Amino acid sequence: MHRKVATFPWILLLILSFVSVAAFGQTTASIKGTVTDASGAAVPGATVTVKNPDLGIERTTQSNSAGDYEVPALPPGKYSVQVQSKGFETQIAKDVTLAVSQNTVQNFGLKVASSSEVVTVEATAPLVETTTVTVGQSIDQRTVQEIPLNGRHFVDLGLLIPGSVTPPQNGFLTAPLRGQGSFAFNTAGNREDTVNFMVNGVNLNDMVQNQITFQPSINTVSEFKVDNSTYSAEYGRNSGAIVNIATRSGSNGYHGELFEFIRNEALDARNFFNPTTQQQSPFKRNNFGANFGGPIVKDKTFF
């Protein structure tokens, strides 16, 4: 019975890694903002359309009486935001990038329409996060996929977050285990057994020791965010950091890759117990594999 329970997270994460649908729980992001006219007055009833052609997502809403709009529950990715209102020119903001669990603000200032011209504006990343009091940082897909990691364990990337420190070798959960790395990390003064790991909104913690049940492959992780303090109201259960992991999604186009990461004695330095008076100890490690993704049902379900 114990062995069946222990393998359940593996089965669950295998399913989550294989099929991507538009339901991401706490890993979702949102786009919000205000629609005004040239004088700065609110434009109520403006139609706001948010699109992600890669995932076949299209959401439509309207600005309220104060000119505010919000489109919640969006998976990470690049979006275009279009605003239309009678008597005003149409505006489109392209390449609005959403990170995991991020609330992005995109405001619009509409001008009186003089023709059927569509104005494209450039989306800019805010210098200061104004939509939440949560303190944290996202690790983007390029960093996750390309940074060199000894053993390729994604938990090691938690040390890139400000306020995180290298855990002690005699820690409760941080003593490295051969082939698996550490099971948690210390951040913002919190114990390693208070970190809450979630994959696409699904809890990934062992209920007994509160350690991560297993580490998803680096190549299945799109990006992740670590919140250190003052968490949003949707989080509970743990007093330590909140780690939101978003897995890579398929899209309407087919894509894949082959990879091999090499470590050997020609690239590594000698260890302390292998002096230059002796032949260098042999060491060979090859981490190789492949992945492939695409649509199952176009615009709806991907693998």
Short mmCIF file of C-alpha atoms in Angstrom, two decimals:
data_model
loop_
_atom_site.label_atom_id
_atom_site.label_comp_id
_atom_site.label_asym_id
_atom_site.label_seq_id
_atom_site.Cartn_x
_atom_site.Cartn_y
_atom_site.Cartn_z
CA MET A 1 0.00 0.00 0.00
CA HIS A 2 2.81 2.37 0.89
CA ARG A 3 4.45 1.86 -2.49
CA LYS A 4 1.21 2.66 -4.31
CA VAL A 5 0.78 5.92 -2.41
CA ALA A 6 4.40 6.88 -3.06
CA THR A 7 4.04 6.43 -6.82
CA PHE A 8 0.86 8.50 -7.09
CA PRO A 9 2.66 11.85 -7.55
CA TRP A 10 4.75 10.36 -10.33
CA ILE A 11 1.64 9.27 -12.18
CA LEU A 12 -0.07 12.63 -11.59
CA LEU A 13 2.93 14.66 -12.81
CA LEU A 14 3.33 12.39 -15.83
CA ILE A 15 -0.22 13.30 -16.83
CA LEU A 16 0.38 16.99 -16.11
CA SER A 17 3.58 16.92 -18.19
CA PHE A 18 1.93 15.16 -21.12
CA VAL A 19 -1.32 17.07 -21.55
CA SER A 20 -1.66 20.86 -21.20
CA VAL A 21 -5.10 22.42 -20.96
CA ALA A 22 -6.28 25.93 -20.08
CA ALA A 23 -6.59 25.32 -16.33
CA PHE A 24 -3.53 26.31 -14.34
CA GLY A 25 -4.80 27.02 -10.79
CA GLN A 26 -2.51 29.34 -8.86
CA THR A 27 0.08 29.43 -11.66
CA THR A 28 -2.20 31.62 -13.80
CA ALA A 29 -1.59 35.28 -14.51
CA SER A 30 -3.83 38.21 -15.44
CA ILE A 31 -3.88 41.39 -17.51
CA LYS A 32 -5.58 44.48 -16.13
CA GLY A 33 -5.57 48.19 -16.80
CA THR A 34 -7.56 51.36 -17.44
CA VAL A 35 -9.02 52.73 -20.68
CA THR A 36 -9.14 56.54 -20.91
CA ASP A 37 -9.63 59.20 -23.60
CA ALA A 38 -7.20 61.95 -24.61
CA SER A 39 -8.30 64.12 -21.67
CA GLY A 40 -7.76 61.33 -19.15
CA ALA A 41 -11.47 60.65 -18.59
CA ALA A 42 -12.61 57.03 -18.23
CA VAL A 43 -14.00 55.22 -21.27
CA PRO A 44 -16.69 52.79 -20.04
CA GLY A 45 -17.98 49.92 -22.15
CA ALA A 46 -14.81 49.59 -24.26
CA THR A 47 -14.34 46.09 -25.67
CA VAL A 48 -11.04 44.51 -24.61
CA THR A 49 -9.85 41.37 -26.43
CA VAL A 50 -6.83 39.36 -25.23
CA LYS A 51 -5.30 36.81 -27.61
CA ASN A 52 -2.55 34.18 -27.52
CA PRO A 53 -2.43 32.57 -30.98
CA ASP A 54 0.09 29.89 -29.94
CA LEU A 55 -2.34 28.44 -27.38
CA GLY A 56 -5.52 29.37 -29.24
CA ILE A 57 -6.68 31.61 -26.36
CA GLU A 58 -9.04 34.51 -26.94
CA ARG A 59 -10.83 36.30 -24.07
CA THR A 60 -13.14 39.32 -24.32
CA THR A 61 -14.33 41.69 -21.61
CA GLN A 62 -15.53 45.29 -21.26
CA SER A 63 -14.26 48.21 -19.21
CA ASN A 64 -16.48 49.23 -16.29
CA SER A 65 -17.82 52.69 -15.42
CA ALA A 66 -14.38 53.71 -14.14
CA GLY A 67 -12.68 52.52 -17.33
CA ASP A 68 -11.05 49.56 -15.59
CA TYR A 69 -10.82 46.05 -17.06
CA GLU A 70 -9.28 42.73 -16.01
CA VAL A 71 -8.80 39.40 -17.78
CA PRO A 72 -7.86 36.72 -15.19
CA ALA A 73 -6.80 33.06 -15.35
CA LEU A 74 -4.31 33.31 -18.23
CA PRO A 75 -1.42 30.84 -18.60
CA PRO A 76 2.10 32.30 -19.00
CA GLY A 77 3.04 33.44 -22.49
CA LYS A 78 2.92 36.36 -24.94
CA TYR A 79 -0.39 38.10 -25.62
CA SER A 80 -1.86 40.90 -27.71
CA VAL A 81 -4.46 43.21 -26.16
CA GLN A 82 -6.93 45.04 -28.41
CA VAL A 83 -9.24 47.86 -27.26
CA GLN A 84 -12.21 49.10 -29.28
CA SER A 85 -14.82 51.71 -28.46
CA LYS A 86 -17.34 53.57 -30.62
CA GLY A 87 -16.01 56.93 -31.73
CA PHE A 88 -12.41 56.10 -30.81
CA GLU A 89 -9.53 54.63 -32.77
CA THR A 90 -8.68 50.96 -32.16
CA GLN A 91 -5.49 50.30 -30.22
CA ILE A 92 -3.49 47.06 -30.00
CA ALA A 93 -0.70 46.31 -27.53
CA LYS A 94 1.51 43.48 -28.82
CA ASP A 95 3.95 41.20 -27.01
CA VAL A 96 2.45 41.63 -23.56
CA THR A 97 4.49 39.02 -21.69
CA LEU A 98 2.98 37.21 -18.72
CA ALA A 99 5.16 35.30 -16.30
CA VAL A 100 3.82 32.61 -13.97
CA SER A 101 1.48 34.03 -11.30
CA GLN A 102 2.01 37.60 -12.56
CA ASN A 103 -0.52 40.45 -12.76
CA THR A 104 0.43 42.77 -15.63
CA VAL A 105 -0.95 46.29 -16.07
CA GLN A 106 -1.58 47.54 -19.61
CA ASN A 107 -3.28 50.95 -19.80
CA PHE A 108 -4.72 52.55 -22.94
CA GLY A 109 -5.27 56.19 -23.91
CA LEU A 110 -7.70 56.34 -26.84
CA LYS A 111 -7.90 59.18 -29.35
CA VAL A 112 -10.98 60.29 -31.26
CA ALA A 113 -11.26 58.30 -34.48
CA SER A 114 -10.42 60.23 -37.64
CA SER A 115 -10.28 57.15 -39.87
CA SER A 116 -10.35 53.37 -39.66
CA GLU A 117 -6.66 53.32 -38.73
CA VAL A 118 -5.51 50.85 -36.05
CA VAL A 119 -2.79 52.12 -33.71
CA THR A 120 -0.28 49.60 -32.35
CA VAL A 121 1.37 50.46 -29.04
CA GLU A 122 4.43 48.84 -27.50
CA ALA A 123 3.93 46.88 -24.30
CA THR A 124 6.42 47.83 -21.60
CA ALA A 125 7.28 45.90 -18.45
CA PRO A 126 6.56 47.94 -15.28
CA LEU A 127 9.57 48.91 -13.17
CA VAL A 128 7.57 48.51 -9.96
CA GLU A 129 4.95 45.83 -9.24
CA THR A 130 1.82 47.79 -8.33
CA THR A 131 -0.84 45.08 -8.45
CA THR A 132 0.21 42.95 -5.47
CA VAL A 133 2.09 43.21 -2.18
CA THR A 134 3.71 39.80 -2.68
CA VAL A 135 7.51 39.79 -2.57
CA GLY A 136 9.09 37.33 -4.97
CA GLN A 137 10.80 36.73 -8.28
CA SER A 138 10.22 34.67 -11.41
CA ILE A 139 12.87 32.51 -13.07
CA ASP A 140 12.16 32.59 -16.81
CA GLN A 141 12.28 29.72 -19.27
CA ARG A 142 15.64 30.66 -20.80
CA THR A 143 17.32 30.61 -17.38
CA VAL A 144 15.65 27.33 -16.43
CA GLN A 145 16.63 25.60 -19.67
CA GLU A 146 20.13 26.95 -20.26
CA ILE A 147 21.83 27.65 -16.93
CA PRO A 148 24.41 24.94 -16.09
CA LEU A 149 23.32 22.85 -13.11
CA ASN A 150 25.28 20.03 -11.53
CA GLY A 151 22.84 17.14 -11.80
CA ARG A 152 20.14 19.31 -13.45
CA HIS A 153 17.90 19.59 -10.36
CA PHE A 154 15.48 22.50 -10.66
CA VAL A 155 15.35 23.12 -6.87
CA ASP A 156 18.95 24.38 -7.13
CA LEU A 157 17.60 27.36 -9.10
CA GLY A 158 15.88 28.57 -5.91
CA LEU A 159 19.26 29.97 -4.86
CA LEU A 160 18.92 32.61 -7.61
CA ILE A 161 16.07 34.25 -5.67
CA PRO A 162 17.10 37.24 -3.50
CA GLY A 163 17.03 36.23 0.16
CA SER A 164 17.91 32.59 -0.54
CA VAL A 165 21.03 30.99 0.91
CA THR A 166 22.90 27.75 0.39
CA PRO A 167 21.36 25.23 2.81
CA PRO A 168 23.52 23.46 5.40
CA GLN A 169 24.71 19.95 4.70
CA ASN A 170 23.07 18.75 7.91
CA GLY A 171 19.71 20.44 7.25
CA PHE A 172 16.44 18.66 7.88
CA LEU A 173 15.61 18.36 4.17
CA THR A 174 18.61 19.88 2.46
CA ALA A 175 21.24 17.18 2.87
CA PRO A 176 21.97 16.21 -0.77
CA LEU A 177 20.91 12.72 -1.78
CA ARG A 178 22.90 10.93 -4.47
CA GLY A 179 21.22 11.45 -7.83
CA GLN A 180 18.40 13.62 -6.46
CA GLY A 181 19.98 16.77 -5.05
CA SER A 182 18.36 18.68 -2.19
CA PHE A 183 14.64 18.53 -1.41
CA ALA A 184 14.20 22.20 -0.44
CA PHE A 185 16.08 25.46 0.12
CA ASN A 186 16.24 28.23 2.71
CA THR A 187 14.84 31.63 1.75
CA ALA A 188 13.85 34.80 3.59
CA GLY A 189 14.82 33.22 6.91
CA ASN A 190 12.28 30.40 6.56
CA ARG A 191 12.95 26.76 7.37
CA GLU A 192 13.41 24.43 4.43
CA ASP A 193 10.47 22.28 5.55
CA THR A 194 8.04 25.22 5.25
CA VAL A 195 8.38 25.67 1.48
CA ASN A 196 5.25 24.85 -0.52
CA PHE A 197 5.90 23.48 -4.03
CA MET A 198 3.10 23.51 -6.62
CA VAL A 199 3.04 22.33 -10.23
CA ASN A 200 0.32 23.98 -12.32
CA GLY A 201 -1.56 24.68 -9.09
CA VAL A 202 -1.31 21.07 -7.81
CA ASN A 203 0.43 20.57 -4.45
CA LEU A 204 3.69 18.65 -4.75
CA ASN A 205 4.61 18.29 -1.06
CA ASP A 206 4.90 15.15 1.01
CA MET A 207 2.30 15.47 3.78
CA VAL A 208 4.59 13.87 6.40
CA GLN A 209 7.89 15.76 6.12
CA ASN A 210 6.65 18.55 3.81
CA GLN A 211 9.42 17.86 1.32
CA ILE A 212 9.04 17.92 -2.46
CA THR A 213 7.87 14.46 -3.55
CA PHE A 214 10.02 14.41 -6.68
CA GLN A 215 11.71 16.97 -8.89
CA PRO A 216 10.21 17.52 -12.35
CA SER A 217 12.72 17.26 -15.17
CA ILE A 218 14.31 20.59 -16.09
CA ASN A 219 13.05 20.09 -19.64
CA THR A 220 9.41 19.96 -18.53
CA VAL A 221 9.66 23.22 -16.53
CA SER A 222 8.67 26.37 -18.42
CA GLU A 223 9.33 28.82 -15.58
CA PHE A 224 8.67 29.18 -11.89
CA LYS A 225 8.14 31.90 -9.30
CA VAL A 226 9.17 31.98 -5.65
CA ASP A 227 7.15 34.24 -3.32
CA ASN A 228 9.09 34.96 -0.13
CA SER A 229 6.65 36.96 1.98
CA THR A 230 3.31 38.81 2.17
CA TYR A 231 1.58 36.18 0.05
CA SER A 232 -1.62 36.72 -1.87
CA ALA A 233 -4.90 35.55 -0.32
CA GLU A 234 -5.13 32.48 -2.55
CA TYR A 235 -2.19 30.84 -0.79
CA GLY A 236 -2.32 29.09 2.55
CA ARG A 237 -1.14 25.95 4.31
CA ASN A 238 2.56 26.89 4.53
CA SER A 239 4.39 29.68 6.35
CA GLY A 240 7.48 29.50 4.16
CA ALA A 241 8.06 30.35 0.53
CA ILE A 242 5.53 29.54 -2.21
CA VAL A 243 7.11 27.95 -5.32
CA ASN A 244 4.82 28.05 -8.37
CA ILE A 245 6.03 25.83 -11.21
CA ALA A 246 4.52 26.08 -14.70
CA THR A 247 5.24 23.17 -17.03
CA ARG A 248 5.97 23.67 -20.70
CA SER A 249 2.89 23.58 -22.89
CA GLY A 250 2.39 22.37 -26.40
CA SER A 251 1.01 24.82 -28.92
CA ASN A 252 -0.72 24.91 -32.30
CA GLY A 253 2.65 24.27 -33.95
CA TYR A 254 4.84 21.20 -33.55
CA HIS A 255 8.17 21.73 -31.83
CA GLY A 256 10.86 19.64 -30.18
CA GLU A 257 14.52 19.37 -29.31
CA LEU A 258 17.40 16.96 -28.73
CA PHE A 259 19.92 17.65 -25.97
CA GLU A 260 23.01 16.28 -24.27
CA PHE A 261 24.79 17.74 -21.23
CA ILE A 262 28.33 16.44 -20.73
CA ARG A 263 30.63 16.38 -17.69
CA ASN A 264 33.91 14.48 -17.65
CA GLU A 265 37.44 14.59 -16.29
CA ALA A 266 38.61 16.69 -19.25
CA LEU A 267 36.26 19.52 -18.19
CA ASP A 268 36.25 19.10 -14.40
CA ALA A 269 38.95 20.16 -11.95
CA ARG A 270 40.59 17.57 -9.73
CA ASN A 271 39.06 17.05 -6.32
CA PHE A 272 41.02 17.56 -3.09
CA PHE A 273 41.91 13.90 -2.73
CA ASN A 274 43.25 13.51 -6.28
CA PRO A 275 46.60 15.40 -6.33
CA THR A 276 48.56 16.05 -9.50
CA THR A 277 51.10 13.39 -8.50
CA GLN A 278 48.43 10.78 -9.30
CA GLN A 279 46.57 10.02 -12.48
CA GLN A 280 43.33 11.98 -12.66
CA SER A 281 40.34 9.90 -11.60
CA PRO A 282 38.07 8.99 -14.51
CA PHE A 283 34.69 10.69 -14.56
CA LYS A 284 32.00 10.57 -17.25
CA ARG A 285 28.45 11.86 -17.06
CA ASN A 286 26.13 12.19 -20.06
CA ASN A 287 22.64 13.58 -19.53
CA PHE A 288 20.78 13.30 -22.83
CA GLY A 289 17.21 13.16 -24.04
CA ALA A 290 14.55 14.69 -26.24
CA ASN A 291 11.11 16.23 -26.12
CA PHE A 292 8.36 16.91 -28.62
CA GLY A 293 5.10 18.86 -28.40
CA GLY A 294 2.14 19.91 -30.49
CA PRO A 295 -1.67 20.03 -30.68
CA ILE A 296 -4.09 17.21 -29.91
CA VAL A 297 -7.18 19.34 -30.56
CA LYS A 298 -6.19 22.64 -32.18
CA ASP A 299 -6.74 25.72 -29.97
CA LYS A 300 -7.88 23.51 -27.06
CA THR A 301 -5.63 20.63 -25.99
CA PHE A 302 -1.90 20.15 -26.43
CA PHE A 303 0.81 17.61 -25.59
#
